[in-house]
XYZ file of C-alpha atoms in Angstrom:
312
model
C 0.000 0.000 0.000
C 2.168 2.844 -1.285
C 1.482 6.389 -0.121
C 2.491 9.656 -1.772
C 2.257 13.028 -0.064
C 2.169 16.158 -2.208
C 2.935 19.470 -0.506
C 1.591 22.297 -2.633
C -1.876 21.837 -4.128
C -1.547 24.392 -6.911
C -1.623 23.488 -10.581
C 1.603 21.448 -10.551
C 0.769 19.514 -7.381
C -2.776 18.846 -8.551
C -1.658 17.798 -12.036
C 0.830 15.393 -10.465
C -1.854 13.896 -8.227
C -4.235 13.537 -11.175
C -1.567 11.825 -13.307
C -0.714 9.505 -10.413
C -4.365 8.480 -10.120
C -4.701 7.837 -13.855
C -1.449 5.864 -13.961
C -2.062 3.939 -10.741
C 1.138 5.192 -9.152
C 0.029 4.729 -5.527
C -2.878 3.433 -3.479
C -3.018 6.586 -1.347
C -2.348 10.213 -2.287
C -2.655 13.090 0.162
C -2.546 16.773 -0.777
C -1.220 19.339 1.705
C -1.373 23.099 1.264
C -1.384 26.139 3.513
C -4.643 26.963 1.719
C -6.569 24.070 3.223
C -9.709 24.792 1.191
C -7.712 24.540 -2.034
C -6.186 21.207 -1.003
C -9.614 19.802 -0.104
C -11.147 21.001 -3.365
C -8.330 19.567 -5.481
C -8.480 16.231 -3.625
C -12.240 15.950 -4.036
C -12.112 16.836 -7.718
C -9.327 14.306 -8.400
C -11.105 11.644 -6.307
C -14.024 11.879 -8.735
C -11.687 10.563 -11.462
C -10.825 7.424 -9.484
C -13.807 5.383 -10.806
C -12.379 5.870 -14.308
C -8.825 4.954 -13.318
C -6.848 2.758 -10.909
C -8.149 2.275 -7.348
C -6.687 4.848 -4.988
C -7.698 7.029 -2.063
C -7.198 10.756 -2.591
C -7.452 13.066 0.412
C -6.254 16.368 1.851
C -4.864 17.235 5.242
C -2.251 19.116 7.285
C 1.453 18.302 7.321
C 0.757 15.558 9.869
C -1.169 13.751 7.106
C 2.203 12.906 5.532
C 2.543 10.185 8.184
C 4.071 7.068 6.637
C 4.447 8.471 3.120
C 6.854 6.589 0.860
C 7.395 9.660 -1.341
C 6.863 13.317 -0.521
C 6.575 15.652 -3.502
C 7.508 19.281 -2.807
C 5.607 21.562 -5.171
C 5.339 24.519 -2.787
C 7.002 27.903 -2.785
C 6.535 31.642 -2.600
C 6.290 34.027 -5.534
C 8.975 36.570 -6.375
C 8.313 40.081 -5.068
C 8.838 43.163 -7.254
C 12.507 44.102 -7.167
C 13.498 40.937 -5.294
C 16.713 39.240 -6.388
C 16.813 35.581 -7.350
C 18.989 34.820 -4.328
C 16.540 36.540 -1.971
C 13.678 34.525 -3.458
C 15.646 31.312 -3.053
C 16.373 32.176 0.577
C 12.678 32.737 1.291
C 11.766 29.484 -0.414
C 14.431 27.747 1.655
C 12.548 28.881 4.765
C 9.343 27.344 3.363
C 11.171 24.098 2.634
C 12.699 24.049 6.115
C 9.218 24.047 7.694
C 7.977 21.314 5.368
C 11.067 19.158 5.834
C 10.758 19.404 9.597
C 7.339 17.776 9.287
C 8.683 15.178 6.856
C 11.464 14.236 9.265
C 8.871 13.752 12.000
C 6.060 12.032 10.122
C 7.709 10.365 7.102
C 11.396 9.885 7.922
C 11.757 7.075 5.395
C 10.283 9.038 2.489
C 12.126 9.819 -0.711
C 11.831 13.516 -1.559
C 10.739 14.467 -5.060
C 11.288 18.174 -5.776
C 9.184 20.072 -8.299
C 9.485 23.686 -7.073
C 11.423 26.013 -9.379
C 14.219 26.723 -9.938
C 14.186 22.982 -9.456
C 17.918 22.252 -9.515
C 18.787 24.807 -6.834
C 15.697 23.901 -4.777
C 16.798 20.255 -4.933
C 20.220 21.307 -3.651
C 18.563 23.292 -0.839
C 16.291 20.364 0.064
C 19.293 18.029 0.191
C 21.182 20.327 2.546
C 18.185 21.010 4.778
C 16.974 17.421 5.004
C 20.312 15.789 5.745
C 19.285 12.907 3.497
C 21.715 11.239 1.096
C 21.564 12.961 -2.309
C 20.274 9.726 -3.859
C 17.031 10.177 -1.865
C 16.393 13.826 -2.807
C 15.427 13.845 -6.475
C 14.547 16.866 -8.567
C 12.304 16.507 -11.593
C 15.167 18.176 -13.438
C 15.099 17.758 -17.206
C 12.597 14.894 -17.345
C 10.147 17.245 -19.079
C 12.792 18.789 -21.353
C 13.826 15.272 -22.365
C 10.204 14.413 -23.149
C 9.938 17.542 -25.305
C 13.181 16.641 -27.110
C 11.988 13.117 -27.865
C 8.547 14.315 -28.923
C 9.895 16.862 -31.391
C 12.455 14.431 -32.789
C 9.759 11.788 -33.214
C 7.497 14.266 -34.995
C 10.288 15.140 -37.424
C 11.084 11.471 -38.085
C 7.461 10.312 -38.244
C 7.852 7.700 -35.490
C 6.630 7.128 -31.944
C 8.325 9.185 -29.204
C 8.760 5.888 -27.338
C 11.214 4.797 -30.042
C 13.435 7.858 -29.550
C 16.206 7.700 -26.958
C 17.859 11.001 -26.202
C 18.436 13.203 -23.181
C 18.577 16.815 -22.128
C 21.317 17.377 -19.547
C 22.352 19.979 -16.994
C 20.000 22.706 -15.846
C 16.243 22.673 -16.209
C 16.478 26.088 -17.776
C 18.281 28.231 -20.300
C 21.682 26.528 -20.028
C 20.356 22.995 -20.604
C 22.169 20.814 -23.133
C 20.450 18.725 -25.805
C 22.664 15.664 -26.248
C 22.319 15.232 -30.003
C 25.480 13.185 -30.383
C 24.152 10.285 -28.274
C 20.512 10.371 -29.440
C 19.124 7.214 -31.016
C 16.006 6.032 -32.814
C 15.696 2.392 -31.916
C 19.332 1.308 -31.799
C 20.420 3.587 -34.662
C 22.220 6.936 -34.263
C 19.656 9.643 -34.846
C 21.278 11.152 -37.939
C 21.688 7.733 -39.591
C 18.060 6.907 -38.866
C 16.949 10.276 -40.208
C 18.855 9.691 -43.444
C 17.288 6.239 -43.857
C 13.743 7.604 -43.527
C 14.614 10.577 -45.761
C 14.072 13.166 -43.039
C 17.620 14.479 -42.620
C 18.561 16.423 -39.508
C 19.921 19.647 -40.925
C 21.200 22.626 -38.969
C 17.788 24.255 -39.486
C 16.011 21.199 -38.047
C 18.356 21.168 -35.063
C 17.779 24.867 -34.437
C 13.996 24.435 -34.646
C 13.987 21.496 -32.241
C 16.409 23.219 -29.863
C 14.137 26.258 -29.769
C 11.084 24.028 -29.340
C 12.631 22.407 -26.283
C 14.380 25.402 -24.766
C 11.564 27.926 -25.275
C 8.562 25.655 -24.688
C 7.864 26.852 -21.172
C 8.016 30.521 -22.212
C 5.430 29.973 -24.947
C 3.114 28.013 -22.660
C 3.426 30.611 -19.897
C 2.661 33.373 -22.405
C -0.492 31.532 -23.466
C -1.887 30.324 -20.145
C 0.296 31.607 -17.330
C 2.118 28.441 -16.230
C 2.931 24.855 -17.169
C 1.539 21.906 -15.260
C 0.292 18.927 -17.298
C 3.678 17.839 -18.662
C 5.522 18.150 -15.352
C 2.625 16.493 -13.528
C 2.992 13.448 -15.771
C 6.769 13.542 -15.318
C 6.465 13.524 -11.530
C 4.083 10.563 -11.757
C 6.590 8.724 -13.961
C 9.380 9.227 -11.427
C 7.118 8.135 -8.566
C 6.164 4.937 -10.382
C 9.823 4.128 -11.062
C 10.556 4.511 -7.348
C 7.592 2.622 -5.928
C 7.807 -0.243 -8.425
C 11.609 -0.438 -8.102
C 11.870 -0.268 -11.884
C 15.547 0.704 -12.092
C 14.389 2.953 -14.928
C 16.774 5.375 -16.620
C 15.342 8.893 -16.283
C 16.883 12.349 -16.627
C 16.527 13.721 -13.105
C 18.480 16.114 -10.920
C 20.443 15.319 -7.776
C 23.372 16.844 -5.938
C 26.398 15.612 -7.904
C 29.852 15.470 -6.258
C 31.765 16.153 -9.472
C 31.070 16.451 -13.177
C 33.554 17.517 -15.846
C 35.761 19.029 -13.153
C 32.938 21.022 -11.525
C 32.026 20.297 -7.906
C 28.900 21.285 -6.013
C 26.407 21.216 -8.885
C 22.905 19.795 -8.649
C 21.877 18.946 -12.200
C 20.341 16.342 -14.480
C 21.968 13.321 -16.041
C 20.422 10.016 -17.046
C 20.135 8.202 -13.719
C 18.888 4.806 -12.591
C 15.776 5.248 -10.443
C 14.353 2.623 -8.101
C 13.026 1.962 -4.615
C 16.169 3.278 -2.922
C 16.153 6.446 -5.001
C 19.051 6.952 -7.412
C 21.132 3.795 -7.722
C 23.418 4.815 -10.570
C 24.445 7.672 -12.872
C 25.153 7.515 -16.592
C 27.110 9.884 -18.812
C 26.059 9.904 -22.476
C 28.706 10.258 -25.144
C 29.094 13.972 -25.863
C 30.886 15.905 -28.544
C 33.210 18.780 -27.686
C 30.574 21.516 -27.910
C 28.135 19.562 -25.738
C 30.867 18.909 -23.182
C 31.740 22.602 -22.973
C 28.063 23.533 -22.645
C 27.418 20.978 -19.907
C 30.446 22.146 -17.940
C 29.194 25.741 -18.186
C 25.715 24.693 -17.026
C 27.205 22.825 -14.079
C 29.388 25.787 -13.111
C 26.444 28.194 -13.210
C 24.323 25.899 -11.019
C 27.148 25.317 -8.540
C 27.739 29.070 -8.216
C 24.033 29.798 -7.744
C 23.573 27.088 -5.108
C 26.713 28.228 -3.312
C 25.325 31.755 -3.029
C 22.287 30.592 -1.028
C 23.007 30.625 2.694
C 20.873 28.423 4.911
C 19.925 28.960 8.526
């Protein structure tokens, strides 16, 4: 009887809970929010989808309702104030996380933390430091959504299923992310060879269009409807299922990483093996020189940003 607690019942938290119900990720899902009425309303609405999906109990409650959770998703945070610096915002969000993690330590000490709050890589670093948990048990959603966008756009260009495309976005979930073209595959075939065989070559124009489609997707969605939530909700559900079913699935997620390409102190995404104990292994795709330089720069930026946030 697996239990998932979701702290933050806004659009991302609710979308994650809804996806978890549809995908049968857990038998019990509890939503927690400082706006208790919102959490109750989201839980009731999602519970009405249960008859059409996998059996599960969806409820709302205070932080004490996290008791015994196997996974706790952190989708909470405060909004940036006018004139506030990014570091000041991160410091205020660290205070929010500290309160939540105190309750997690008390009521769900064995839980794996799954971080969704943005900027997700730095918030994952903050959650790791505040919780005292091993980095393998504090997992940021990282580039799981960027990777899905990359595969989807590649598949559309090639005229095949996204499930047949294997490629990753690395580094930051943000502007410095790195699309690993050189290691991408369709089936077992290098992506450019496959593209040539199906007469849909990957030209520099195609690469630029797909890069923009991945890198700028969130900006376009936010411009149209204010925020993104369905894609990341499904991504969080996918990570949760990999954990609870001990799949040992390879997913592009973010954890505190001791060293990468000579950079220490970065929390960033790589393909990682995800199972019941959290992250059980890291993988480094083959990269060309430009991708290597870009990933090192992304890691350095994230390490510097995390290092500027003082806790407690």
